[in-house]
Coordinates of C-alpha atoms and ligand atoms in Angstrom, one line a residue:
M12 CA -11.3 5.5 23.8
S13 CA -13.4 3.2 20.7
I14 CA -12.6 2.7 17.0
K15 CA -13.9 5.1 14.8
A16 CA -12.2 5.6 11.4
F17 CA -10.6 1.8 10.0
L18 CA -7.7 3.2 6.9
F19 CA -6.7 0.4 4.7
D20 CA -3.8 1.1 2.2
L21 CA -4.1 -0.3 -1.5
D22 CA -1.4 -1.9 -3.4
G23 CA -1.8 -5.5 -2.2
V24 CA -4.4 -5.2 0.7
I25 CA -7.7 -3.7 -1.8
V26 CA -6.1 -4.8 -5.1
D27 CA -2.9 -7.0 -6.4
T28 CA -0.7 -4.4 -7.4
A29 CA 1.6 -5.4 -5.9
I30 CA 2.8 -8.0 -8.0
Y31 CA 2.6 -5.3 -10.7
H32 CA 5.1 -2.6 -9.0
Y33 CA 8.1 -6.6 -8.3
Q34 CA 6.6 -6.7 -12.5
A35 CA 7.7 -3.7 -13.5
W36 CA 10.7 -3.3 -10.8
R37 CA 12.0 -6.5 -11.9
R38 CA 11.7 -6.1 -15.9
L39 CA 14.1 -2.8 -14.9
A40 CA 16.5 -5.0 -12.9
N41 CA 16.8 -6.9 -15.7
E42 CA 18.2 -4.8 -18.4
L43 CA 20.0 -3.6 -15.9
G44 CA 22.0 -6.4 -15.3
F45 CA 20.4 -8.6 -12.4
D46 CA 17.9 -10.0 -10.6
I47 CA 16.0 -8.8 -7.6
S48 CA 13.9 -12.1 -5.5
G49 CA 10.2 -12.3 -4.7
E50 CA 12.1 -12.6 -0.8
F51 CA 13.9 -8.6 -2.5
N52 CA 10.8 -7.4 -2.9
E53 CA 8.7 -8.1 0.2
G54 CA 11.1 -4.9 1.1
L55 CA 9.7 -2.9 -1.2
K56 CA 6.3 -2.9 -0.3
G57 CA 4.8 0.4 0.8
V58 CA 8.2 1.9 -0.4
S59 CA 7.8 5.5 -2.3
R60 CA 8.9 5.2 -5.6
M61 CA 12.9 6.4 -5.8
E62 CA 13.6 5.1 -2.7
S63 CA 12.8 2.2 -3.8
L64 CA 15.1 2.6 -7.3
D65 CA 17.8 3.6 -4.6
L66 CA 17.5 -0.2 -2.5
I67 CA 17.5 -2.0 -6.6
L68 CA 20.5 -0.1 -7.6
A69 CA 22.2 -0.9 -4.1
H70 CA 21.4 -4.8 -4.3
G71 CA 22.4 -4.3 -8.4
G72 CA 26.0 -2.8 -6.3
L73 CA 25.0 0.4 -8.9
T74 CA 25.1 3.8 -8.3
L75 CA 24.3 6.5 -10.8
P76 CA 23.4 9.9 -11.4
D77 CA 20.0 11.8 -10.3
E78 CA 18.8 12.7 -13.7
K79 CA 19.5 8.8 -14.9
K80 CA 18.3 7.9 -11.6
I81 CA 14.4 9.9 -12.9
E82 CA 14.7 8.8 -16.5
L83 CA 15.0 4.4 -14.7
A84 CA 12.0 5.5 -12.3
E85 CA 9.9 7.2 -15.0
Q86 CA 10.5 3.9 -17.1
K87 CA 10.0 1.5 -14.0
N88 CA 6.5 3.8 -14.0
G89 CA 5.4 3.3 -17.5
W90 CA 5.9 0.1 -17.7
Y91 CA 3.5 -0.1 -14.6
L92 CA 0.7 2.4 -15.3
E93 CA 0.9 -0.3 -18.9
L94 CA -0.4 -3.6 -16.4
V95 CA -2.8 -1.3 -14.1
S96 CA -4.9 0.3 -17.2
R97 CA -5.8 -2.6 -18.0
M98 CA -8.0 -3.2 -14.6
T99 CA -11.3 -4.2 -13.4
S100 CA -13.4 -3.6 -10.3
D101 CA -12.8 -7.6 -10.8
D102 CA -9.4 -6.9 -9.7
I103 CA -11.1 -5.6 -6.0
L104 CA -9.2 -8.8 -3.7
P105 CA -11.6 -11.1 -2.4
G106 CA -13.6 -10.0 0.1
V107 CA -13.0 -6.4 0.1
A108 CA -16.8 -6.0 -1.4
T109 CA -18.2 -7.5 2.1
F110 CA -15.9 -5.8 4.4
F111 CA -16.7 -2.5 3.5
S112 CA -20.7 -2.7 3.6
Q113 CA -19.6 -4.1 7.2
V114 CA -17.8 -1.2 7.5
R115 CA -20.5 1.4 6.4
K116 CA -23.2 -0.4 8.7
A117 CA -20.7 -0.3 11.6
G118 CA -20.6 3.7 11.2
L119 CA -17.0 4.1 10.8
Q120 CA -15.3 6.2 8.7
T121 CA -12.5 5.1 6.7
A122 CA -9.2 6.7 4.5
L123 CA -6.9 5.1 2.2
G124 CA -3.3 6.0 3.4
S125 CA -1.3 5.1 0.3
V126 CA 2.4 6.1 -1.0
S127 CA 2.0 5.8 -4.5
K128 CA 1.7 8.6 -6.6
N129 CA -0.6 6.5 -9.5
A130 CA -3.3 6.1 -6.4
P131 CA -6.3 7.9 -7.3
L132 CA -6.4 6.6 -10.9
I133 CA -5.9 3.3 -9.3
L134 CA -9.2 4.3 -6.8
E135 CA -11.4 4.9 -10.7
R136 CA -10.1 2.3 -12.9
I137 CA -11.7 0.0 -9.9
G138 CA -14.4 1.5 -9.3
M139 CA -14.2 2.8 -5.5
T140 CA -12.7 6.4 -5.6
N141 CA -16.3 6.9 -3.1
A142 CA -15.6 4.1 -0.3
F143 CA -13.4 5.8 0.7
D144 CA -13.7 9.6 3.3
A145 CA -10.4 10.6 2.9
I146 CA -7.6 10.1 1.0
I147 CA -4.1 10.2 1.0
D148 CA -1.3 9.4 -1.7
G149 CA 1.9 9.6 -3.0
T150 CA 1.1 13.8 -3.4
K151 CA 0.3 14.4 -0.4
I152 CA 2.9 12.8 1.6
S153 CA 6.3 13.9 2.1
K154 CA 8.2 10.9 3.6
G155 CA 7.5 6.6 2.9
K156 CA 6.4 4.2 4.9
P157 CA 7.9 3.3 7.9
D158 CA 7.2 6.5 9.0
P159 CA 3.4 7.7 9.9
E160 CA 2.9 10.2 8.0
V161 CA 1.0 8.9 5.3
F162 CA -2.1 7.7 8.2
L163 CA -1.4 10.5 10.7
K164 CA -2.5 12.3 7.8
G165 CA -5.6 10.0 7.0
A166 CA -6.2 10.5 11.1
A167 CA -6.6 14.3 10.5
E168 CA -8.4 14.5 7.9
L169 CA -10.9 12.5 9.4
E170 CA -10.7 14.3 12.8
V171 CA -9.7 11.6 15.1
S172 CA -6.8 11.0 16.7
P173 CA -4.5 7.7 16.0
A174 CA -5.8 5.0 19.2
E175 CA -9.5 5.6 17.3
C176 CA -7.5 4.2 14.4
V177 CA -7.0 1.0 12.6
V178 CA -4.7 0.6 9.5
F179 CA -4.9 -2.3 7.1
E180 CA -0.5 -3.3 5.2
D181 CA 0.7 -6.3 4.1
A182 CA 3.4 -4.8 4.2
V183 CA 7.1 -4.6 6.8
A184 CA 7.4 -0.7 6.2
G185 CA 3.4 0.2 6.4
V186 CA 3.0 -2.1 9.0
E187 CA 5.4 -0.4 11.5
A188 CA 4.0 3.0 9.4
G189 CA 0.8 2.7 12.0
K190 CA 2.6 1.4 14.8
R191 CA 4.7 4.6 15.1
G192 CA 1.2 6.0 14.6
G193 CA -0.2 5.2 17.8
M194 CA -2.3 3.0 15.8
F195 CA -3.9 -0.9 15.8
V196 CA -2.8 -2.9 12.7
V197 CA -4.2 -6.0 11.0
G198 CA -0.7 -7.0 9.2
L199 CA -2.7 -8.4 6.0
G200 CA -0.5 -12.1 5.2
L201 CA 1.9 -14.6 6.9
P202 CA 2.8 -13.8 10.8
E203 CA 6.3 -14.4 10.5
M204 CA 6.8 -11.5 8.2
L205 CA 4.9 -9.1 9.9
T206 CA 5.8 -9.8 13.1
K207 CA 5.0 -6.3 14.5
A208 CA 1.3 -6.7 13.3
D209 CA -1.3 -6.4 16.6
L210 CA -3.8 -9.1 14.1
V211 CA -2.8 -10.9 11.4
V212 CA -5.4 -12.8 8.9
P213 CA -4.1 -14.4 4.6
S214 CA -6.4 -11.1 3.4
L215 CA -9.8 -9.5 3.9
D216 CA -12.1 -12.4 2.7
N217 CA -10.8 -13.9 6.5
L218 CA -11.6 -11.2 9.5
T219 CA -15.0 -9.6 9.6
V220 CA -15.6 -6.0 11.1
D221 CA -16.7 -7.8 14.4
E222 CA -13.3 -9.2 15.2
V223 CA -11.2 -6.2 14.2
L224 CA -13.2 -3.8 16.7
E225 CA -13.8 -7.5 19.4
K226 CA -9.3 -6.6 19.4
A227 CA -9.4 -3.3 19.1
N228 CA -11.2 -1.7 21.1
Ligands
LIG307 C1 3.1 1.8 -2.9 C2 3.9 0.3 -3.2 O1 1.7 1.1 -2.2 O2 3.8 2.6 -3.5 C3 5.1 0.1 -3.4 O3 3.9 -0.6 -1.8 C4 5.4 1.5 -4.3 O4 5.5 -0.4 -4.0 C5 5.0 3.2 -3.8 O5 6.8 2.3 -4.9 C6 4.7 4.1 -4.7 O6 4.2 3.9 -6.0 P1 5.0 4.4 -7.1 O7 2.5 4.2 -7.8 O8 3.9 6.0 -6.5 O9 5.4 4.5 -7.9
LIG308 MG1 0.7 -2.4 0.4

């Protein structure tokens, strides 16, 4: 079976919104009277908004009623939207544009696989909505990463099998989602962190489509 499609995570792969999620969650934690470290934040990457809030509240030793949790999640999202509303195509990560033109030349299909409900807005801000043949975001799934649902839906929409897909991910939960979905996974980040990935490189700037196809096929 040969590779037919590349499935991309958004936050931390296409754009560095991971830092904005962290800033907004950290502001919320600080207002609640505690702090979250960069290391703790690694475990939030790829995790849905409400699940992230649950992890943060547990970290701060807080138990809150559901109505309060919804209010806090909305507050965080408001701060996050303030940060991302200033984004432009200048915020696309290094190497992404070149990599996508290679993807097109190679005749591969593309899908976005993000658990973020804000993904369509961000794609619009950075002018990349049309770069994807399918867009699966947080509004189309019921389970966040590490569940493979987001990537399996992407493959299904492109009408390819999981074994014909390569996933690009910066998050531990996202790498696990791709592997559980039966896909070849390229981790973008540190090998000591993304231990389950089939291949790890620092970013898309350090990779060519040919290299990926050679390893995945
Ligand atoms: C993921 C991020 O892409 O989306 C997580 O890595 C975030 O940090 C999740 O919590 C949900 O995002 P949103 O935009 O729906 O709150
Ligand atoms: Mg990510």
